[in-house]
Coordinates of C-alpha atoms in Angstrom, one line a residue:
X1 CA 16.1 18.1 -58.7
X2 CA 15.1 21.7 -59.0
X3 CA 12.0 21.6 -56.8
X4 CA 12.4 24.1 -54.0
X5 CA 12.7 22.9 -50.4
X6 CA 12.6 25.0 -47.3
X7 CA 16.0 25.0 -45.4
X8 CA 15.8 26.6 -41.9
X9 CA 18.5 28.9 -40.7
X10 CA 19.0 31.4 -37.9
X11 CA 19.7 35.0 -38.9
X12 CA 22.2 37.3 -37.3
X13 CA 19.5 38.7 -35.0
X14 CA 18.5 35.2 -33.9
X15 CA 15.4 35.0 -36.0
X16 CA 14.5 31.8 -37.9
X17 CA 14.2 32.1 -41.6
X18 CA 13.2 29.7 -44.4
X19 CA 15.4 29.8 -47.5
X20 CA 14.0 27.9 -50.5
X21 CA 16.7 26.0 -52.2
X22 CA 16.6 23.6 -55.2
X23 CA 16.4 20.0 -53.8
X24 CA 19.6 19.2 -55.6
X25 CA 21.4 21.9 -53.5
X26 CA 20.3 20.3 -50.1
X27 CA 23.3 19.0 -48.2
X28 CA 23.8 16.6 -45.2
X29 CA 23.5 18.7 -42.1
X30 CA 20.9 21.1 -43.5
X31 CA 17.9 21.7 -41.2
X32 CA 14.5 21.3 -42.9
X33 CA 11.2 23.0 -42.0
X34 CA 10.0 20.0 -40.0
X35 CA 13.0 20.5 -37.7
X36 CA 14.7 17.3 -39.0
X37 CA 18.3 17.4 -40.1
X38 CA 19.4 15.8 -43.3
X39 CA 21.6 12.8 -42.5
X40 CA 21.9 11.2 -45.9
X41 CA 21.1 11.9 -49.6
X42 CA 20.3 9.5 -52.4
X43 CA 19.1 10.0 -55.9
X44 CA 16.0 8.2 -57.3
X45 CA 15.4 8.0 -61.0
X46 CA 11.9 7.4 -62.3
X47 CA 10.3 7.6 -65.7
X48 CA 7.9 10.4 -66.4
X49 CA 7.5 14.0 -65.4
X50 CA 6.6 14.9 -61.9
X51 CA 5.4 18.5 -61.3
X52 CA 2.6 18.7 -58.8
X53 CA 0.7 22.0 -58.9
X54 CA -1.3 22.9 -55.8
X55 CA -3.5 26.0 -55.1
X56 CA -1.1 27.1 -52.3
X57 CA 2.1 26.5 -54.4
X58 CA 3.4 24.1 -51.8
X59 CA 3.3 20.3 -51.2
X60 CA 4.2 18.3 -48.1
X61 CA 6.2 15.1 -48.8
X62 CA 7.4 13.0 -45.9
X63 CA 6.6 15.8 -43.5
X64 CA 8.8 18.2 -45.5
X65 CA 7.4 21.4 -47.1
X66 CA 8.4 21.8 -50.7
X67 CA 7.4 24.3 -53.4
X68 CA 5.5 23.0 -56.4
X69 CA 7.5 25.5 -58.4
X70 CA 11.0 24.7 -59.7
X71 CA 14.1 26.8 -60.0
X72 CA 15.1 27.5 -63.6
X73 CA 18.0 29.7 -62.6
X74 CA 21.6 28.9 -61.9
X75 CA 21.5 31.0 -58.7
X76 CA 20.8 28.6 -55.8
X77 CA 19.4 31.3 -53.5
X78 CA 16.2 31.7 -55.4
X79 CA 13.6 32.7 -52.8
X80 CA 14.2 33.9 -49.2
X81 CA 11.2 34.2 -46.8
X82 CA 11.3 35.6 -43.3

C-alpha cells in the first residue's frame, strides 16, 4: 500500500522524529507513532478503492496514525516531520 504511516526514529541529537513512509515500506522492527513495534506483516486484499479523506489529512487505524494521502513517488522517504 502507498498510504503514508508515521515511523518514529531518534535523530543524531537524540530528538524523536516522525518519518512518513508508504505502508508497503514498513518492516518488522519499525517503531510506530503509538510506540508499538511492528512484529509481523501480512497483506490483505479487498475489492474496491479505499482512500479516506479527512480535514486534518490524517486517520487513526488500530491506534496508528496514518496519512490519508498516498505516495505516488518511487522515493520511499517522502515526508519527514520533526
